[in-house]
Amino acid sequence: MEDSESASDNQRPWQSYHTVYTNAKAGMEGVDKEKVQRVVYEMSKGSKYFENEERKEAFIRQKIEHMRARAAKLSAADLSHYQKVADKRILELEATRELSRIWLHVDMDAFYAAVETLSNPSLKGKPMAVGSMSMLSTANYEARKFGVRAAMPGFIARKLCPDLIFVPTDFKKYTYYSGLTREVFRNYDPNFMAASLDEAYLDITKVCKERGITGGEIAEELRSRVHEETGLTCSAGVAPNRLLAKVLSTVLDINKPNGQFVLPNDRMAVMTFIASLPIRKIGGIGKVTENILKGVFGISTCEEMLQKGSFLCALFSRSSSDFFLSVGLGLGGTDTPMIRFRKSISSERTFSATEDAASLYQKLADIAEMLSADMQKEGLSGRTLTLKLKTASFEVRSRAVTLQKYICSSDDILKHASNLLKAELPISLRLIGLRVSHFNEDKAGVPVDHTQKTLTKFLISGDAPKRTGDDQSSFGSDLSDLHFMNEKETTISLGSHKTCHYEFGAPFERNHLSDIDGNDCISYENACEIDRIGELSSHKTAPTVKIDDGKECTTKSPKKELSRVSEEDSSVQREPEDGSPDRSNKEPSALGNEDDYKLFWVDNYKCSLCGAELPSSFVEERQEHSDFHLAERLQKEESGTGSSASISRRRVMPKEYIGSQNRRKKHKSSPAEGKHLPIDSFFAKKSGQKS
DNA sequence: TAAAATAGC
DNA sequence: GCGGGCTATTTTA
């Protein structure tokens, strides 16, 4: 570990120090990134925090190496097997695509900062941040120009921007304004999902239909009404699912406030948009996942998720690979929200590190007290208690016990918590937290739980698995905190209707059963025109995007080769970890029984069955080729068994998407469909009208 | 299944 | 001299 400096530490050590707020996520134009990076590095270097970051990074590098090795060990047979698995999953996921709904994601621009400015207009135009010297919740746009960002410690921010004005957080205020915005949202979707104080998802399908206007028009109207009601601006993304809608609006919030993007309910438009989109923009894919996907498979754009599908299926769990593949397909939650309930409640505090047992116990008692109070407020009790610790060196640990009876009193909590702490004792801590989960269903809320869970998880697995991501759960672009969720709830819901907005950043991805949709006969009354497609970042290569003004441009695809990982295979033969039960893995070349039909690419180049030569980059051809053999085989088998359906069906979908995305890679690209927008041309349009 | 560790927002 | 609260997934026992 610790070696992280060695390799990259040359003249510009700070370049290798990446944190959430200094990375490429934002498109902060006027920012001197080099300087920001340097300052952050200088300010952090040598600290315990920094050292821990280095440890974590080293660990991730190690993990990447390990996965690389696993990938390299996949035999050609494994790969062809997983290629089939991936193809099949992609087809199944594709079948769940739902284009009949219009989702709108609203994101209040620099929410906390904007609210503070409302109540103190003298702040207007000055760089300001909400938070403390140790942590900022958000920064206004003036401050962002200096590189100041949410989640950045205040002391670093001050270094970047000496005139930065610090305003302490005041959740009451934010909750109040959040309530005002929700009143507006309610008019467009009474069941809107609140992801945090400043973010919400609205299913505007119905309004659009009733009023006969487009999602873009609704977004315009909603935004201006929010502004009328609150004096605050917001950004909106309109798309056929939540995942896409969030990507659109979030990008806006970071770059240019007060704007909106619309992605039409059209498969091609979605695929085009998603294709060149950096995976990091997707909710649920953070720094670590990005690093792993990039480091192990060379994946940096969403379309590459599909191209590397076989590897993903081979090395990740079902839910993870499903999530990745659906990202590649631009799928995301489209279901009507079902009510979700809190699954745990917790309280934690950071303090200056101490190893004094007595004071640690005291802290523990305080926290137990706070937690218990919060639980009383909501009438909760649970039987699993988890103690969270952060050592002086920033290492995080947790210890849990599951009890026979449900507890909620601070005495009970403290009693068991003390036992947990005692076992760790000689220890220096900077944080202690307690969490209670495993609620008594009666109190936690409706029984919906188990059934729903399994249902969604297994039956529906179709869509947006894993990583709470998919959409929600997101606590806002700015750090949103939860403890005011309580207040939020009370404060807000006294409104009229019972809204089923999710008060707890609950992830509610999982689309509902595929079947319910009207299949392919989706009516298009909602197909809105493209307003603009967000180009988001460095990767200018949005393949084929059609913009309303008819601009277009093409770019070469960002594609890389099938990465090194795939080359060094073919040698080792090993049973893949999880999912290849169907074949007994023997010598790949063994002919004789059903294995004779197993196709794989010798040296990642030649077909094992007929010797045809196809480089790995010819994805589509390969697909076709293996399909040919598959068909051949099935046909043969069919004279005995009776399953032919699989073949034909299999070919149908892939043809389309695979074609659309790989075309570009071999031949240049078919100009026919190619219309690209330079990133910034998108933003130019709707931004900053009323700010 | 339960617990611990991760990851992400 | 780097927060707080919550969820979900994976790994391990």
XYZ file of C-alpha atoms (C1' of nucleotides) in Angstrom:
713
model
C 0.000 0.000 0.000
C 1.734 3.166 0.865
C 3.638 2.840 -2.340
C 1.219 4.959 -4.150
C 3.633 7.787 -4.292
C 6.414 5.969 -5.886
C 5.169 5.530 -9.348
C 3.302 8.683 -9.880
C 5.141 10.965 -7.667
C 7.401 12.563 -10.138
C 7.138 16.218 -10.728
C 3.436 16.550 -10.343
C 2.367 14.294 -7.578
C -0.976 15.986 -7.225
C -2.041 14.770 -10.605
C -2.421 11.336 -9.268
C -4.418 12.352 -6.253
C -8.002 12.006 -7.183
C -10.907 12.839 -5.047
C -14.532 13.133 -5.654
C -14.515 16.821 -5.977
C -11.517 17.252 -8.135
C -12.224 14.647 -10.704
C -13.526 14.932 -14.162
C -17.087 14.702 -13.171
C -17.861 18.279 -13.700
C -17.261 20.356 -16.686
C -16.207 23.340 -14.715
C -15.147 25.504 -17.508
C -13.325 28.445 -16.132
C -11.650 26.446 -13.458
C -7.955 26.048 -13.296
C -8.092 22.369 -12.640
C -4.384 22.017 -12.377
C -4.304 24.509 -9.592
C -7.246 23.027 -7.786
C -5.694 19.652 -7.984
C -2.442 20.968 -6.638
C -3.988 22.845 -3.768
C -6.105 19.927 -2.730
C -3.103 17.734 -2.807
C -0.943 20.147 -0.860
C -3.558 20.609 1.776
C -4.158 16.933 2.184
C -0.738 15.516 1.868
C 0.595 13.842 4.907
C -2.661 13.829 6.792
C -4.164 10.728 8.260
C -6.995 11.149 5.879
C -4.639 11.275 2.958
C -2.821 8.204 4.054
C -6.049 6.357 4.305
C -7.009 7.449 0.832
C -3.775 6.059 -0.390
C -4.421 2.792 1.297
C -7.799 2.601 -0.283
C -6.429 3.388 -3.678
C -3.770 0.779 -3.328
C -6.399 -1.683 -2.363
C -8.414 -0.903 -5.422
C -5.400 -1.269 -7.617
C -4.855 -4.639 -6.102
C -8.412 -5.578 -6.719
C -8.067 -4.518 -10.306
C -5.009 -6.641 -10.712
C -6.795 -9.574 -9.297
C -9.707 -9.200 -11.627
C -7.406 -8.749 -14.531
C -5.777 -12.002 -13.700
C -9.112 -13.695 -13.533
C -10.096 -12.242 -16.845
C -6.864 -13.397 -18.370
C -7.474 -16.873 -17.166
C -10.717 -17.226 -18.969
C -10.360 -19.767 -21.665
C -11.652 -19.173 -25.124
C -14.381 -21.610 -24.331
C -15.284 -19.684 -21.239
C -15.437 -16.553 -23.221
C -17.634 -17.882 -25.883
C -19.856 -19.260 -23.236
C -20.073 -15.959 -21.469
C -20.573 -14.208 -24.717
C -23.697 -16.247 -25.117
C -24.738 -15.553 -21.598
C -24.283 -11.885 -22.190
C -26.130 -11.929 -25.466
C -28.990 -13.684 -23.848
C -29.150 -11.274 -20.963
C -28.997 -8.358 -23.270
C -31.927 -9.720 -25.169
C -33.881 -10.268 -22.032
C -33.111 -6.836 -20.768
C -33.936 -5.325 -24.083
C -37.290 -7.007 -23.879
C -38.047 -5.056 -20.747
C -37.430 -1.744 -22.400
C -40.243 0.589 -21.709
C -40.627 3.649 -23.863
C -44.112 4.652 -23.037
C -43.413 6.739 -19.994
C -41.960 10.142 -19.583
C -39.914 10.794 -16.504
C -38.734 14.127 -15.333
C -35.949 14.577 -12.868
C -35.718 17.924 -11.146
C -32.628 19.077 -9.444
C -32.602 22.351 -7.576
C -29.569 24.378 -8.531
C -27.058 24.639 -5.707
C -30.013 24.261 -3.432
C -28.719 25.077 0.028
C -26.616 27.902 -1.277
C -29.511 29.289 -3.276
C -31.791 29.226 -0.274
C -29.238 30.996 1.864
C -28.913 33.648 -0.773
C -32.639 34.165 -0.783
C -32.652 34.866 2.890
C -29.597 37.009 2.662
C -29.494 38.745 -0.699
C -26.219 40.405 0.092
C -24.615 37.080 -0.656
C -25.658 37.356 -4.232
C -22.824 37.329 -6.664
C -20.275 36.431 -4.045
C -18.540 33.131 -3.710
C -20.256 31.311 -0.906
C -20.520 27.831 0.475
C -22.822 26.161 2.938
C -21.107 24.094 5.545
C -18.245 24.292 7.940
C -14.501 24.420 7.922
C -14.440 20.684 7.940
C -17.083 19.958 5.380
C -19.118 21.787 2.782
C -22.563 20.739 1.744
C -22.664 22.810 -1.365
C -21.212 25.869 -2.998
C -22.779 28.473 -5.206
C -21.702 28.938 -8.772
C -19.398 31.820 -8.018
C -17.496 29.613 -5.615
C -17.473 26.737 -8.037
C -15.469 28.846 -10.382
C -12.666 28.551 -7.905
C -12.981 24.835 -7.789
C -14.940 24.805 -4.571
C -17.290 21.872 -4.506
C -19.751 20.027 -2.358
C -18.077 17.457 -0.136
C -14.908 19.464 -0.017
C -13.575 20.367 3.387
C -13.922 24.044 4.135
C -10.325 24.685 4.909
C -9.314 23.556 1.473
C -12.050 25.595 -0.083
C -10.788 28.659 1.681
C -7.381 28.068 0.273
C -8.823 27.892 -3.198
C -10.974 30.911 -2.645
C -9.797 33.150 0.184
C -12.875 35.339 -0.031
C -15.221 32.447 0.266
C -18.113 33.172 2.556
C -19.118 30.347 4.846
C -22.715 29.940 5.842
C -23.709 27.336 8.376
C -26.304 24.819 7.335
C -29.859 25.427 8.339
C -31.956 22.451 7.460
C -35.145 23.970 8.697
C -34.849 26.507 5.977
C -34.079 23.993 3.273
C -36.891 21.817 4.396
C -39.281 24.691 4.133
C -38.247 25.560 0.614
C -38.179 21.954 -0.329
C -41.790 21.823 0.732
C -42.632 24.686 -1.569
C -41.080 22.960 -4.522
C -42.948 19.806 -3.711
C -46.210 21.637 -3.783
C -45.412 22.432 -7.363
C -44.277 18.934 -8.205
C -47.471 17.541 -6.838
C -49.417 19.264 -9.542
C -47.622 17.301 -12.173
C -47.386 13.992 -10.428
C -49.112 13.459 -7.123
C -46.990 10.394 -6.598
C -43.671 12.004 -7.367
C -40.659 10.486 -5.740
C -38.555 12.765 -3.638
C -34.996 11.573 -3.672
C -33.779 14.219 -1.283
C -34.625 17.747 -0.283
C -33.584 19.059 -3.628
C -34.220 16.268 -6.066
C -37.307 14.515 -7.282
C -38.575 12.231 -9.987
C -41.907 12.833 -11.625
C -43.759 10.567 -13.941
C -45.270 13.137 -16.245
C -46.682 10.718 -18.770
C -50.185 11.472 -17.741
C -49.934 15.241 -17.696
C -48.315 15.260 -21.067
C -51.089 13.193 -22.461
C -53.905 15.081 -20.861
C -52.634 18.429 -21.896
C -51.318 17.328 -25.197
C -47.936 18.847 -24.726
C -44.438 17.520 -24.683
C -42.283 16.619 -21.763
C -40.054 19.512 -22.635
C -42.938 21.922 -22.351
C -43.966 20.500 -19.045
C -40.441 20.878 -17.821
C -40.342 24.506 -18.890
C -43.566 25.205 -17.127
C -42.674 23.340 -14.000
C -39.380 25.105 -13.734
C -40.901 28.477 -14.107
C -43.551 27.677 -11.553
C -40.939 26.526 -9.132
C -39.210 29.789 -9.691
C -42.376 31.757 -9.103
C -43.116 29.925 -5.915
C -39.674 29.919 -4.446
C -37.415 32.276 -6.309
C -35.120 29.351 -6.906
C -34.000 27.890 -10.175
C -33.733 24.266 -11.044
C -32.600 22.005 -13.802
C -34.628 19.248 -15.317
C -34.000 16.184 -17.362
C -36.789 14.533 -19.306
C -36.332 11.000 -20.522
C -38.072 7.678 -20.829
C -36.684 6.449 -17.545
C -35.335 7.768 -14.307
C -31.770 6.818 -14.833
C -31.552 8.823 -18.010
C -33.542 11.717 -16.636
C -31.163 12.018 -13.750
C -28.101 11.944 -15.888
C -29.501 14.804 -17.897
C -30.437 17.079 -15.071
C -27.473 16.338 -12.919
C -25.096 17.260 -15.598
C -26.869 20.532 -15.926
C -26.724 21.327 -12.280
C -23.042 20.841 -12.276
C -22.339 22.805 -15.360
C -24.999 25.326 -16.050
C -27.901 25.963 -13.821
C -31.408 26.625 -14.843
C -31.564 24.497 -17.913
C -33.155 21.370 -19.185
C -32.519 18.498 -21.504
C -34.993 16.254 -23.187
C -34.292 12.826 -24.492
C -37.127 11.567 -26.655
C -38.818 8.251 -26.125
C -37.091 6.712 -28.995
C -34.816 3.768 -28.827
C -32.306 5.074 -31.259
C -32.077 8.376 -29.488
C -31.484 6.630 -26.204
C -28.861 4.338 -27.611
C -27.143 7.177 -29.290
C -27.133 9.273 -26.205
C -25.932 6.530 -23.977
C -23.279 5.245 -26.307
C -20.554 7.753 -25.754
C -21.655 8.711 -22.281
C -18.900 8.200 -19.732
C -20.022 5.586 -17.261
C -19.206 7.873 -14.390
C -22.224 9.981 -15.214
C -24.512 7.142 -14.367
C -26.077 7.156 -10.966
C -24.639 4.238 -9.084
C -21.278 4.268 -10.741
C -18.848 6.091 -8.556
C -15.145 6.437 -8.340
C -14.372 2.851 -7.460
C -16.614 1.186 -9.986
C -15.363 3.519 -12.643
C -11.792 2.641 -11.844
C -12.448 -1.045 -11.874
C -14.337 -1.069 -15.118
C -11.739 1.086 -16.722
C -8.776 -0.656 -15.250
C -9.874 -4.207 -15.825
C -11.879 -4.025 -19.010
C -10.991 -0.699 -20.479
C -14.574 0.392 -20.222
C -15.182 4.079 -20.026
C -18.335 4.648 -22.008
C -21.695 3.056 -21.648
C -21.662 1.326 -24.982
C -18.530 -0.467 -24.002
C -20.564 -2.163 -21.326
C -22.251 -4.109 -24.068
C -19.114 -4.745 -25.987
C -17.479 -6.204 -22.943
C -20.597 -8.003 -21.899
C -19.000 -11.415 -21.845
C -16.326 -10.317 -19.435
C -18.798 -8.576 -17.240
C -20.948 -11.654 -17.058
C -17.957 -13.803 -16.362
C -16.531 -11.743 -13.560
C -19.431 -10.086 -11.826
C -22.459 -11.320 -10.004
C -25.705 -11.567 -11.803
C -27.080 -8.406 -10.367
C -23.975 -6.416 -11.091
C -23.661 -7.595 -14.645
C -27.329 -6.981 -15.195
C -26.914 -3.494 -13.960
C -23.958 -2.874 -16.204
C -25.663 -4.291 -19.227
C -28.775 -2.284 -18.667
C -26.669 0.816 -18.419
C -25.271 -0.070 -21.795
C -28.784 -0.314 -23.084
C -29.890 2.907 -21.488
C -32.465 1.154 -19.369
C -33.581 2.419 -16.032
C -36.509 2.558 -13.699
C -39.823 3.324 -15.307
C -42.218 1.707 -12.920
C -44.706 3.490 -10.835
C -43.249 3.910 -7.445
C -44.373 1.631 -4.787
C -44.136 2.745 -1.267
C -40.940 1.917 0.392
C -40.084 2.131 3.968
C -37.089 2.898 5.930
C -35.047 -0.165 6.685
C -32.725 1.211 9.237
C -32.165 4.241 11.326
C -28.881 5.439 12.634
C -26.935 8.156 14.264
C -23.251 8.859 14.220
C -20.852 11.538 15.303
C -17.356 12.528 14.498
C -15.125 13.981 17.172
C -11.480 14.537 17.717
C -9.859 11.174 17.985
C -9.480 9.733 21.416
C -8.543 6.443 22.914
C -9.832 7.170 26.340
C -12.290 4.443 27.108
C -14.346 6.521 29.466
C -14.939 9.258 26.962
C -15.618 6.751 24.243
C -18.308 5.223 26.374
C -19.691 8.631 27.003
C -19.913 9.330 23.301
C -21.541 6.012 22.823
C -24.122 6.854 25.445
C -24.849 10.179 23.782
C -25.355 8.530 20.461
C -27.548 5.830 21.896
C -29.599 8.606 23.381
C -29.967 10.453 20.116
C -30.753 7.337 18.208
C -33.330 6.239 20.669
C -34.979 9.627 20.515
C -35.184 9.462 16.751
C -36.642 6.009 16.977
C -39.283 7.083 19.438
C -40.307 9.817 17.087
C -41.059 7.317 14.431
C -42.199 4.581 16.713
C -39.553 2.213 15.530
C -37.890 -0.697 17.184
C -35.569 -3.255 15.744
C -33.511 -6.233 16.653
C -30.234 -5.741 14.862
C -27.809 -3.263 16.308
C -24.735 -2.211 14.408
C -21.835 -0.317 15.851
C -19.853 1.719 13.383
C -16.368 2.893 14.164
C -13.879 5.050 12.396
C -10.419 4.813 13.782
C -8.030 7.678 14.147
C -6.504 6.502 10.917
C -9.849 6.699 9.128
C -10.371 3.022 8.863
C -14.044 2.160 9.079
C -15.345 -0.906 10.841
C -18.674 -2.219 11.886
C -19.817 -4.764 14.418
C -23.312 -6.068 14.734
C -25.558 -8.241 16.837
C -29.014 -9.531 16.191
C -31.106 -9.861 19.275
C -34.087 -11.911 20.201
C -36.242 -9.006 21.053
C -36.882 -5.654 19.507
C -35.306 -2.754 21.240
C -35.752 0.971 21.135
C -34.889 2.405 24.505
C -31.587 4.106 24.883
C -30.789 1.824 27.768
C -31.209 -1.288 25.725
C -29.305 0.179 22.872
C -26.490 1.324 25.057
C -26.273 -1.966 26.851
C -25.680 -3.946 23.697
C -23.651 -1.250 22.055
C -21.308 -1.202 25.004
C -20.675 -4.882 24.622
C -19.783 -4.384 21.019
C -17.498 -1.525 21.798
C -15.845 -3.314 24.663
C -14.608 -6.008 22.350
C -12.727 -3.430 20.293
C -11.430 -1.559 23.130
C -7.951 -0.622 23.118
C -8.642 1.658 20.194
C -8.428 5.263 19.121
C -11.572 6.526 17.443
C -12.725 9.605 15.638
C -16.265 8.457 14.991
C -18.870 6.291 16.615
C -22.180 5.412 15.075
C -25.102 3.198 15.948
C -27.689 1.763 13.653
C -30.791 -0.245 14.329
C -32.373 -2.317 11.608
C -34.451 -5.432 11.242
C -37.524 -3.553 12.254
C -40.631 -4.926 13.603
C -42.724 -4.882 10.478
C -45.764 -3.459 12.116
C -44.009 -0.367 12.994
C -41.682 -0.067 10.128
C -44.627 0.224 7.911
C -46.670 -1.968 5.781
C -45.807 -5.577 5.338
C -45.127 -4.988 1.733
C -41.620 -5.775 2.286
C -40.571 -9.307 1.744
C -42.824 -10.167 -1.023
C -42.063 -7.012 -2.820
C -38.459 -7.496 -2.379
C -38.210 -10.941 -3.652
C -40.616 -10.193 -6.310
C -38.702 -7.352 -7.663
C -35.483 -9.002 -7.118
C -36.098 -12.227 -8.819
C -39.021 -11.983 -11.068
C -38.226 -8.623 -12.238
C -34.617 -8.763 -12.158
C -34.987 -7.616 -15.619
C -33.999 -4.202 -15.154
C -32.109 -2.169 -12.989
C -30.489 -4.287 -10.591
C -27.752 -3.526 -8.346
C -26.382 -0.432 -7.048
C -29.188 1.252 -5.601
C -28.021 3.431 -8.232
C -30.236 3.190 -11.079
C -31.728 6.261 -9.880
C -32.589 7.506 -6.638
C -31.240 6.923 -3.429
C -29.245 9.678 -4.612
C -29.112 12.197 -2.034
C -28.877 15.005 -4.219
C -25.992 16.370 -5.975
C -25.165 18.272 -2.974
C -24.720 16.339 0.092
C -28.008 15.875 1.499
C -28.349 14.841 4.910
C -30.857 12.725 6.350
C -31.504 13.541 9.828
C -33.901 16.125 8.760
C -35.812 13.611 6.930
C -37.850 13.539 10.007
C -38.604 17.146 9.929
C -39.069 16.970 6.305
C -41.659 14.406 6.684
C -43.653 16.203 9.239
C -43.168 19.590 7.866
C -44.050 18.647 4.465
C -46.630 16.117 4.385
C -49.094 18.094 6.240
C -50.070 19.219 2.862
C -53.222 17.794 1.511
C -52.772 14.573 -0.292
C -50.741 11.805 0.852
C -47.927 11.822 -1.437
C -45.912 8.808 -1.631
C -42.738 10.552 -2.152
C -39.906 8.667 -0.810
C -38.743 10.313 2.213
C -35.820 8.128 2.627
C -33.491 8.154 -0.204
C -34.889 4.833 -0.948
C -33.819 3.150 -4.035
C -36.717 2.133 -5.965
C -35.291 1.174 -9.116
C -36.512 -2.122 -10.260
C -39.014 -1.625 -12.906
C -42.048 -3.500 -12.633
C -42.806 -6.482 -14.522
C -42.066 -6.097 -18.046
C -45.237 -7.523 -19.244
C -47.544 -4.877 -18.153
C -46.410 -2.554 -20.752
C -48.148 -2.461 -23.995
C -45.436 -4.362 -25.667
C -44.257 -2.801 -28.749
C -47.373 -0.996 -29.578
C -46.365 1.928 -27.565
C -48.251 4.967 -28.530
C -46.151 7.834 -29.415
C -48.230 10.623 -28.244
C -45.455 11.404 -25.993
C -42.534 11.343 -28.222
C -41.214 14.721 -27.720
C -38.804 16.286 -29.959
C -35.295 16.450 -28.941
C -34.522 19.616 -27.293
C -30.984 18.946 -26.907
C -28.964 16.105 -25.942
C -26.584 16.620 -23.232
C -23.181 16.093 -24.225
C -21.515 15.741 -21.232
C -17.991 15.670 -21.139
C -14.797 14.938 -22.545
C -15.983 12.262 -24.784
C -17.227 14.255 -27.591
C -18.056 11.284 -29.548
C -21.683 10.960 -29.209
C -22.301 8.741 -32.081
C -25.209 9.700 -34.075
C -27.314 12.007 -32.175
C -30.042 13.789 -33.778
C -30.707 17.237 -32.701
C -33.705 19.264 -33.452
C -32.018 21.975 -35.309
C -30.659 19.430 -37.564
C -27.098 20.013 -36.736
C -25.034 17.077 -36.912
C -21.596 15.964 -36.620
C -19.881 12.718 -36.408
C -17.005 11.575 -34.497
C -14.958 8.613 -34.401
C -16.012 6.245 -31.811
C -14.134 6.118 -28.610
C -13.876 2.466 -28.888
C -10.826 0.716 -27.908
C -9.776 -2.686 -28.763
C -11.111 -5.657 -27.087
C -8.503 -4.871 -24.590
C -5.573 -6.824 -23.621
C -7.546 -8.872 -21.279
C -9.012 -10.817 -24.061
C -5.831 -11.659 -25.734
C -3.982 -13.570 -23.197
C -6.734 -16.011 -22.757
C -7.047 -19.167 -24.687
C -4.368 -20.781 -22.697
C -5.657 -21.588 -19.322
C -8.754 -23.494 -18.811
C -10.586 -23.063 -15.692
C -14.036 -23.290 -14.437
C -15.527 -19.904 -14.153
C -16.594 -19.059 -10.691
C -20.226 -18.833 -10.783
C -22.299 -19.263 -13.712
C -21.203 -21.916 -16.077
C -22.879 -24.936 -14.800
C -24.008 -26.159 -18.068
C -20.809 -27.405 -19.369
C -18.244 -29.580 -17.926
C -15.147 -27.789 -18.760
C -12.644 -29.940 -20.386
C -10.186 -29.421 -23.077
C -11.742 -26.848 -25.191
C -10.844 -28.786 -28.210
C -12.408 -31.978 -27.147
C -14.680 -33.104 -29.810
C -17.017 -35.889 -29.636
C -20.189 -34.922 -27.911
C -22.010 -31.758 -27.544
C -18.852 -29.964 -26.983
C -17.804 -30.243 -30.501
C -20.051 -27.398 -31.239
C -18.585 -25.094 -28.798
C -17.181 -22.168 -30.590
C -14.356 -20.060 -29.340
C -11.768 -17.860 -30.895
C -8.370 -19.459 -31.015
C -5.804 -16.884 -30.076
C -8.708 -14.592 -29.977
C -8.649 -14.697 -33.709
C -9.654 -17.915 -35.378
C -12.901 -19.757 -35.100
C -12.348 -23.029 -33.373
C -14.952 -24.725 -35.470
C -14.195 -23.724 -38.985
C -11.023 -21.724 -38.847
C -12.566 -18.505 -40.026
C -10.468 -15.539 -39.046
C -12.045 -12.639 -37.295
C -10.215 -10.122 -35.172
C -11.761 -9.297 -31.887
C -12.835 -5.896 -33.008
C -15.249 -7.411 -35.462
C -17.808 -7.860 -32.861
C -20.775 -7.990 -35.081
C -19.250 -10.399 -37.490
C -18.257 -12.615 -34.679
C -21.687 -12.487 -33.308
C -23.058 -13.437 -36.636
C -20.528 -16.126 -37.056
C -21.188 -17.763 -33.767
C -24.853 -17.486 -34.417
C -24.309 -19.322 -37.591
C -22.687 -22.163 -35.803
C -25.264 -22.090 -33.128
C -28.036 -22.251 -35.622
C -26.252 -25.022 -37.368
C -26.045 -26.928 -34.208
C -29.523 -26.304 -33.031
C -30.853 -27.294 -36.340
C -29.093 -30.528 -36.049
C -30.299 -31.097 -32.576
C -33.705 -30.137 -33.524
C -34.173 -33.150 -35.594
C -34.236 -34.799 -32.248
C -35.429 -32.305 -29.729
C -37.931 -29.600 -30.223
C -36.532 -26.269 -29.421
C -35.918 -23.973 -32.239
C -37.503 -20.898 -30.936
C -34.413 -19.839 -29.249
C -32.471 -19.370 -32.357
C -34.597 -17.103 -34.275
C -35.587 -15.048 -31.359
C -32.067 -14.709 -30.389
C -31.058 -13.160 -33.564
C -33.657 -10.586 -33.804
C -32.783 -8.021 -31.287
C -29.094 -8.182 -31.224
C -28.952 -7.495 -34.818
C -30.192 -4.094 -34.201
C -28.247 -2.874 -31.330
C -25.140 -4.688 -32.001
C -25.224 -3.423 -35.447
C -25.835 0.076 -34.463
C -22.963 0.264 -32.226
C -20.343 -1.683 -33.856
C -20.785 -0.456 -37.258
C -18.795 2.493 -36.329
C -15.924 0.611 -35.161
C -14.974 -1.278 -38.167
C -15.964 0.873 -40.937
C -15.837 4.404 -40.054
C -19.387 5.029 -39.313
C -22.392 5.257 -41.336
C -22.880 8.878 -41.944
C -26.464 8.236 -42.462
C -27.267 8.222 -38.843
C -24.456 10.214 -37.529
C -25.229 13.488 -36.060
C -23.205 14.622 -33.237
C -23.273 17.576 -31.175
C -20.339 19.198 -29.745
C -20.864 19.131 -26.128
C -21.248 22.706 -25.503
C -23.670 23.387 -28.190
C -26.201 21.669 -26.059
C -25.731 23.819 -23.132
C -25.832 27.004 -25.018
C -29.477 26.739 -25.552
C -31.477 26.587 -22.505
C -29.206 27.656 -19.892
C -29.440 30.709 -17.886
C -32.570 32.254 -18.972
C -33.796 33.374 -15.720
C -31.036 33.256 -13.399
C -28.552 -16.536 7.749
C -25.931 -13.188 9.856
C -22.242 -10.181 9.985
C -18.764 -7.282 7.974
C -17.056 -4.656 4.402
C -17.896 -1.823 0.298
C -19.836 1.521 -2.619
C -22.660 5.188 -3.737
C -25.658 9.278 -3.231
C -6.416 19.045 9.250
C -11.943 15.556 5.677
C -19.658 14.838 7.776
C -23.910 12.259 8.426
C -27.618 9.072 7.221
C -29.299 5.631 4.456
C -29.589 1.627 0.999
C -27.893 -2.231 -1.599
C -24.517 -5.765 -2.845
C -20.785 -8.783 -2.094
C -17.977 -11.584 0.652
C -17.133 -14.513 4.398
C -18.206 -17.496 8.026
